[in-house]
Amino acid sequence: MTSGDFKVFSDVAKDHAMFPRNYGPNGGSDGHACITGPCGDTMEFWLTVKDGRIQRISFITDGCGSSLACGSMATTLAEDKPLADAAVVGQQDILQALGGLPPELEHCALLASNTLKAACRSHSQRKRGHS
Ligand code: FES
């Protein structure tokens, strides 16, 4: 991937696409979700939660540069936050933080948001299952 591939991206989106934060399956096992979007790309999130806050978060995707940017930004918006706050990070929050994306790529932010929310829900469900 070169910076030229992202010439329609904002500087922030380009940076997250080329240097995704929290990338890799090493975010912990307190919460996990894997979702394949309608485009066929898959995103996967892992969480470690301590005292109700996200202590560690990571993601992987087999998707395009914009899905890398969206997953990366979703983890950045969620890390160190109370689980309840991370669980409401939405598509528009991710797009806004990235400085926008071309309309045809906005669905990548929805996939990131949906996967983050599902990972947060999986933590809550596991906790209820153990109480
Ligand atoms: Fe499918 Fe980016 S094109 S997530």
PDB file of C-alpha atoms and ligand atoms in Angstrom:
ATOM      1  CA  MET A   1       0.000   0.000   0.000  1.00  0.00           C
ATOM      2  CA  THR A   2       1.314   3.437  -0.801  1.00  0.00           C
ATOM      3  CA  SER A   3       0.122   6.848   0.303  1.00  0.00           C
ATOM      4  CA  GLY A   4      -0.965   7.401  -3.312  1.00  0.00           C
ATOM      5  CA  ASP A   5      -3.664   4.734  -2.886  1.00  0.00           C
ATOM      6  CA  PHE A   6      -5.292   6.960  -0.273  1.00  0.00           C
ATOM      7  CA  LYS A   7      -5.218  10.304  -2.028  1.00  0.00           C
ATOM      8  CA  VAL A   8      -8.948  10.801  -1.472  1.00  0.00           C
ATOM      9  CA  PHE A   9      -8.499  10.248   2.291  1.00  0.00           C
ATOM     10  CA  SER A  10      -7.988  12.931   4.916  1.00  0.00           C
ATOM     11  CA  ASP A  11      -4.525  12.997   6.507  1.00  0.00           C
ATOM     12  CA  VAL A  12      -5.956  11.324   9.629  1.00  0.00           C
ATOM     13  CA  ALA A  13      -7.675   8.540   7.655  1.00  0.00           C
ATOM     14  CA  LYS A  14      -4.528   8.005   5.573  1.00  0.00           C
ATOM     15  CA  ASP A  15      -2.427   7.722   8.716  1.00  0.00           C
ATOM     16  CA  HIS A  16      -4.782   5.152  10.306  1.00  0.00           C
ATOM     17  CA  ALA A  17      -4.983   3.155   7.056  1.00  0.00           C
ATOM     18  CA  MET A  18      -1.220   2.997   6.646  1.00  0.00           C
ATOM     19  CA  PHE A  19      -0.350   2.628  10.336  1.00  0.00           C
ATOM     20  CA  PRO A  20      -3.374   0.977  11.982  1.00  0.00           C
ATOM     21  CA  ARG A  21      -3.413   1.249  15.785  1.00  0.00           C
ATOM     22  CA  ASN A  22      -4.045  -1.796  17.960  1.00  0.00           C
ATOM     23  CA  TYR A  23      -3.760  -4.192  15.035  1.00  0.00           C
ATOM     24  CA  GLY A  24      -3.522  -7.904  15.788  1.00  0.00           C
ATOM     25  CA  PRO A  25      -5.392 -10.596  17.708  1.00  0.00           C
ATOM     26  CA  ASN A  26      -3.902  -9.674  21.069  1.00  0.00           C
ATOM     27  CA  GLY A  27      -6.492  -7.517  22.790  1.00  0.00           C
ATOM     28  CA  GLY A  28      -7.581 -10.113  25.342  1.00  0.00           C
ATOM     29  CA  SER A  29     -10.426 -12.519  25.801  1.00  0.00           C
ATOM     30  CA  ASP A  30     -12.989 -10.632  27.918  1.00  0.00           C
ATOM     31  CA  GLY A  31     -14.926  -9.699  24.804  1.00  0.00           C
ATOM     32  CA  HIS A  32     -14.743 -10.850  21.195  1.00  0.00           C
ATOM     33  CA  ALA A  33     -16.715 -10.447  17.984  1.00  0.00           C
ATOM     34  CA  CYS A  34     -16.207 -11.290  14.329  1.00  0.00           C
ATOM     35  CA  ILE A  35     -18.567  -9.913  11.689  1.00  0.00           C
ATOM     36  CA  THR A  36     -18.560 -10.183   7.909  1.00  0.00           C
ATOM     37  CA  GLY A  37     -20.159  -7.174   6.245  1.00  0.00           C
ATOM     38  CA  PRO A  38     -22.336  -7.188   3.112  1.00  0.00           C
ATOM     39  CA  CYS A  39     -19.215  -6.296   1.082  1.00  0.00           C
ATOM     40  CA  GLY A  40     -17.662  -9.650   2.094  1.00  0.00           C
ATOM     41  CA  ASP A  41     -14.972  -8.153   4.329  1.00  0.00           C
ATOM     42  CA  THR A  42     -14.558  -9.426   7.872  1.00  0.00           C
ATOM     43  CA  MET A  43     -13.610  -7.497  10.996  1.00  0.00           C
ATOM     44  CA  GLU A  44     -12.725  -8.994  14.362  1.00  0.00           C
ATOM     45  CA  PHE A  45     -12.271  -7.277  17.742  1.00  0.00           C
ATOM     46  CA  TRP A  46     -10.865  -8.438  21.087  1.00  0.00           C
ATOM     47  CA  LEU A  47     -11.229  -6.707  24.454  1.00  0.00           C
ATOM     48  CA  THR A  48      -9.722  -6.860  27.909  1.00  0.00           C
ATOM     49  CA  VAL A  49     -11.964  -5.174  30.492  1.00  0.00           C
ATOM     50  CA  LYS A  50     -10.937  -4.204  33.999  1.00  0.00           C
ATOM     51  CA  ASP A  51     -13.193  -2.473  36.540  1.00  0.00           C
ATOM     52  CA  GLY A  52     -15.697  -1.744  33.770  1.00  0.00           C
ATOM     53  CA  ARG A  53     -13.149   0.000  31.507  1.00  0.00           C
ATOM     54  CA  ILE A  54     -11.534  -1.209  28.316  1.00  0.00           C
ATOM     55  CA  GLN A  55      -7.958  -1.836  29.283  1.00  0.00           C
ATOM     56  CA  ARG A  56      -6.856  -3.354  26.009  1.00  0.00           C
ATOM     57  CA  ILE A  57      -8.461  -3.588  22.582  1.00  0.00           C
ATOM     58  CA  SER A  58      -7.336  -4.856  19.219  1.00  0.00           C
ATOM     59  CA  PHE A  59      -8.715  -5.737  15.821  1.00  0.00           C
ATOM     60  CA  ILE A  60      -7.927  -7.380  12.514  1.00  0.00           C
ATOM     61  CA  THR A  61      -9.606  -7.158   9.125  1.00  0.00           C
ATOM     62  CA  ASP A  62      -9.150  -8.700   5.708  1.00  0.00           C
ATOM     63  CA  GLY A  63     -10.749  -5.607   4.216  1.00  0.00           C
ATOM     64  CA  CYS A  64      -9.566  -2.573   2.313  1.00  0.00           C
ATOM     65  CA  GLY A  65      -7.529   0.411   3.470  1.00  0.00           C
ATOM     66  CA  SER A  66     -10.604   2.228   4.694  1.00  0.00           C
ATOM     67  CA  SER A  67     -11.672  -0.745   6.827  1.00  0.00           C
ATOM     68  CA  LEU A  68      -8.184  -0.674   8.363  1.00  0.00           C
ATOM     69  CA  ALA A  69      -8.616   3.046   9.065  1.00  0.00           C
ATOM     70  CA  CYS A  70     -12.101   2.511  10.537  1.00  0.00           C
ATOM     71  CA  GLY A  71     -11.094  -0.428  12.739  1.00  0.00           C
ATOM     72  CA  SER A  72      -8.061   1.478  13.924  1.00  0.00           C
ATOM     73  CA  MET A  73     -10.094   4.582  14.760  1.00  0.00           C
ATOM     74  CA  ALA A  74     -12.778   2.495  16.501  1.00  0.00           C
ATOM     75  CA  THR A  75     -10.126   1.015  18.817  1.00  0.00           C
ATOM     76  CA  THR A  76      -8.680   4.472  19.445  1.00  0.00           C
ATOM     77  CA  LEU A  77     -12.106   5.858  20.371  1.00  0.00           C
ATOM     78  CA  ALA A  78     -12.830   2.894  22.673  1.00  0.00           C
ATOM     79  CA  GLU A  79      -9.534   2.338  24.455  1.00  0.00           C
ATOM     80  CA  ASP A  80      -9.391   3.362  28.127  1.00  0.00           C
ATOM     81  CA  LYS A  81     -13.117   4.172  28.024  1.00  0.00           C
ATOM     82  CA  PRO A  82     -15.867   2.724  30.232  1.00  0.00           C
ATOM     83  CA  LEU A  83     -17.412  -0.250  28.455  1.00  0.00           C
ATOM     84  CA  ALA A  84     -20.762   1.563  28.262  1.00  0.00           C
ATOM     85  CA  ASP A  85     -19.150   4.465  26.358  1.00  0.00           C
ATOM     86  CA  ALA A  86     -17.263   2.159  23.977  1.00  0.00           C
ATOM     87  CA  ALA A  87     -20.475   0.268  23.276  1.00  0.00           C
ATOM     88  CA  VAL A  88     -22.094   3.357  21.759  1.00  0.00           C
ATOM     89  CA  VAL A  89     -19.264   4.407  19.407  1.00  0.00           C
ATOM     90  CA  GLY A  90     -21.169   4.683  16.155  1.00  0.00           C
ATOM     91  CA  GLN A  91     -20.489   4.906  12.444  1.00  0.00           C
ATOM     92  CA  GLN A  92     -20.729   8.709  12.477  1.00  0.00           C
ATOM     93  CA  ASP A  93     -18.292   8.995  15.422  1.00  0.00           C
ATOM     94  CA  ILE A  94     -15.716   6.984  13.485  1.00  0.00           C
ATOM     95  CA  LEU A  95     -16.269   8.910  10.244  1.00  0.00           C
ATOM     96  CA  GLN A  96     -16.064  12.242  12.041  1.00  0.00           C
ATOM     97  CA  ALA A  97     -12.847  11.283  13.856  1.00  0.00           C
ATOM     98  CA  LEU A  98     -11.307  10.203  10.537  1.00  0.00           C
ATOM     99  CA  GLY A  99     -12.222  13.484   8.872  1.00  0.00           C
ATOM    100  CA  GLY A 100     -14.754  11.701   6.660  1.00  0.00           C
ATOM    101  CA  LEU A 101     -14.459   9.043   3.965  1.00  0.00           C
ATOM    102  CA  PRO A 102     -15.728   8.921   0.376  1.00  0.00           C
ATOM    103  CA  PRO A 103     -19.452   7.979   0.469  1.00  0.00           C
ATOM    104  CA  GLU A 104     -18.835   4.599  -1.158  1.00  0.00           C
ATOM    105  CA  LEU A 105     -16.535   3.656   1.748  1.00  0.00           C
ATOM    106  CA  GLU A 106     -18.662   4.911   4.652  1.00  0.00           C
ATOM    107  CA  HIS A 107     -19.995   1.384   5.209  1.00  0.00           C
ATOM    108  CA  CYS A 108     -16.524   0.372   6.459  1.00  0.00           C
ATOM    109  CA  ALA A 109     -17.165   2.571   9.525  1.00  0.00           C
ATOM    110  CA  LEU A 110     -20.491   0.799  10.087  1.00  0.00           C
ATOM    111  CA  LEU A 111     -18.758  -2.592  10.029  1.00  0.00           C
ATOM    112  CA  ALA A 112     -16.176  -1.320  12.574  1.00  0.00           C
ATOM    113  CA  SER A 113     -18.892   0.130  14.810  1.00  0.00           C
ATOM    114  CA  ASN A 114     -21.055  -2.997  14.628  1.00  0.00           C
ATOM    115  CA  THR A 115     -18.110  -5.260  15.451  1.00  0.00           C
ATOM    116  CA  LEU A 116     -17.001  -3.085  18.376  1.00  0.00           C
ATOM    117  CA  LYS A 117     -20.551  -3.053  19.766  1.00  0.00           C
ATOM    118  CA  ALA A 118     -20.831  -6.835  19.399  1.00  0.00           C
ATOM    119  CA  ALA A 119     -17.525  -7.323  21.248  1.00  0.00           C
ATOM    120  CA  CYS A 120     -18.804  -5.095  24.085  1.00  0.00           C
ATOM    121  CA  ARG A 121     -22.080  -7.076  24.190  1.00  0.00           C
ATOM    122  CA  SER A 122     -20.192 -10.369  24.292  1.00  0.00           C
ATOM    123  CA  HIS A 123     -18.376  -9.168  27.428  1.00  0.00           C
ATOM    124  CA  SER A 124     -21.659  -8.220  29.095  1.00  0.00           C
ATOM    125  CA  GLN A 125     -23.207 -11.583  28.155  1.00  0.00           C
ATOM    126  CA  ARG A 126     -20.213 -13.515  29.482  1.00  0.00           C
ATOM    127  CA  LYS A 127     -20.381 -11.587  32.737  1.00  0.00           C
ATOM    128  CA  ARG A 128     -24.101 -12.311  33.154  1.00  0.00           C
ATOM    129  CA  GLY A 129     -23.416 -15.976  32.370  1.00  0.00           C
ATOM    130  CA  HIS A 130     -20.901 -16.150  35.223  1.00  0.00           C
ATOM    131  CA  SER A 131     -22.980 -14.348  37.882  1.00  0.00           C
TER     132      SER A 131
HETATM  133 FE1  FES B   1     -15.833  -3.718   2.987  1.00  0.00          FE
HETATM  134 FE2  FES B   1     -14.223  -1.685   3.456  1.00  0.00          FE
HETATM  135  S1  FES B   1     -15.026  -2.304   1.531  1.00  0.00           S
HETATM  136  S2  FES B   1     -15.178  -2.980   4.884  1.00  0.00           S
END
